[in-house]
Amino acid sequence: QVQLVESGGGLVQAGGSLRLSCTPSRKISSINTMSWFRQAPGKQRELVATLTSGGSTVYLDSVKGRFTISRDNAKNTVYLQMNSLKPEDTAVYYCSSLQDSRRYWGQGTQVTVSS
């Protein structure tokens, strides 16, 4: 079992930046994959960014060049740095971990981008 605690959401104007944080209940170095998903009203949840234990990253096409997923092992925290935010980035963002074929979810944090 892995608990994930997120923070950092909020309201920002288009073009602005936010940084989301996610702290798991176990060491990040022991987790295979950490990811950020998002779900906008009336839409399916989608994968935004993934970071593997080996350091590989994958991004949703629409956020490439604007979002960066990273981790700080000393703080046991994964981040999603979001720059040049657009209204279409508005959603609830979820931190997720994948370990031994089991996926765990955080509670979600709201990101709202005003035009």
Coordinates of C-alpha atoms in Angstrom, one line a residue, residues 6-99:
E6 CA -0.4 16.1 -3.3
S7 CA -0.1 19.9 -3.0
G8 CA 0.4 22.9 -5.1
G9 CA -2.8 23.4 -7.1
G10 CA -4.6 26.7 -7.4
L11 CA -5.9 29.4 -9.7
V12 CA -3.5 31.0 -12.2
Q13 CA -3.9 33.2 -15.2
A14 CA -3.0 31.9 -18.7
G15 CA 0.7 32.0 -19.3
G16 CA 1.4 31.6 -15.6
S17 CA 3.2 28.7 -13.7
L18 CA 2.4 26.3 -10.9
R19 CA 4.4 23.5 -9.3
L20 CA 2.6 20.4 -8.0
S21 CA 4.2 18.2 -5.4
C22 CA 3.6 14.6 -4.4
T23 CA 5.0 12.8 -1.4
P24 CA 4.6 9.0 -1.2
S25 CA 4.5 7.0 2.0
R26 CA 7.4 5.0 0.8
K27 CA 10.8 5.9 -0.6
I28 CA 10.6 7.1 -4.2
S29 CA 13.7 5.1 -5.1
S30 CA 11.7 1.9 -4.3
I31 CA 8.8 2.9 -6.7
N32 CA 9.0 1.8 -10.3
T33 CA 7.0 4.6 -11.8
M34 CA 5.6 7.9 -10.7
S35 CA 3.1 9.7 -12.8
W36 CA 0.8 12.7 -13.0
F37 CA -2.7 12.3 -14.5
R38 CA -5.4 14.9 -14.9
Q39 CA -9.2 14.8 -15.4
A40 CA -11.2 17.7 -16.7
P41 CA -15.0 17.9 -16.1
G42 CA -16.8 15.6 -18.5
K43 CA -13.5 14.1 -19.8
Q44 CA -11.6 10.9 -19.2
R45 CA -8.6 10.9 -17.0
E46 CA -5.4 11.2 -19.0
L47 CA -1.7 10.6 -18.4
V48 CA 0.2 13.9 -18.3
A49 CA 3.7 12.8 -17.4
T50 CA 5.6 9.7 -16.2
L51 CA 9.0 9.3 -14.5
T52 CA 10.5 5.9 -14.2
S53 CA 13.0 4.8 -11.5
G54 CA 15.6 4.9 -14.2
G55 CA 15.0 8.5 -14.9
S56 CA 13.1 8.2 -18.2
T57 CA 10.2 10.6 -18.8
V58 CA 7.1 10.5 -21.0
Y59 CA 4.8 13.4 -21.6
L60 CA 1.4 14.0 -23.1
D61 CA 1.9 15.7 -26.5
S62 CA 0.0 18.8 -25.5
V63 CA 2.2 19.5 -22.5
K64 CA 5.6 18.8 -24.1
G65 CA 8.0 21.7 -23.7
R66 CA 5.8 23.3 -21.0
F67 CA 5.6 20.7 -18.2
T68 CA 8.5 19.0 -16.4
I69 CA 8.3 16.0 -14.1
S70 CA 11.1 15.5 -11.7
R71 CA 11.9 14.1 -8.3
D72 CA 14.0 15.0 -5.3
N73 CA 15.1 11.8 -3.5
A74 CA 16.3 13.7 -0.5
K75 CA 12.8 15.2 0.0
N76 CA 11.1 12.1 -1.2
T77 CA 9.0 14.2 -3.4
V78 CA 7.9 14.2 -7.1
Y79 CA 7.2 17.5 -8.8
L80 CA 5.3 18.6 -11.8
Q81 CA 6.5 22.0 -12.9
M82 CA 3.8 23.6 -15.2
N83 CA 4.8 26.6 -17.3
S84 CA 2.9 28.6 -19.9
L85 CA -0.4 27.3 -18.6
K86 CA -3.4 27.4 -20.8
P87 CA -7.1 27.3 -19.9
E88 CA -7.3 23.8 -21.4
D89 CA -4.9 22.7 -18.7
T90 CA -7.7 23.2 -16.1
A91 CA -8.4 19.9 -14.4
V92 CA -8.0 17.9 -11.2
Y93 CA -4.4 16.6 -11.2
Y94 CA -3.6 13.3 -9.6
C95 CA -0.3 11.9 -8.5
S96 CA 0.0 8.1 -9.1
S97 CA 2.5 5.4 -8.4
L98 CA 2.9 2.0 -10.1
Q99 CA 4.5 -0.8 -8.2

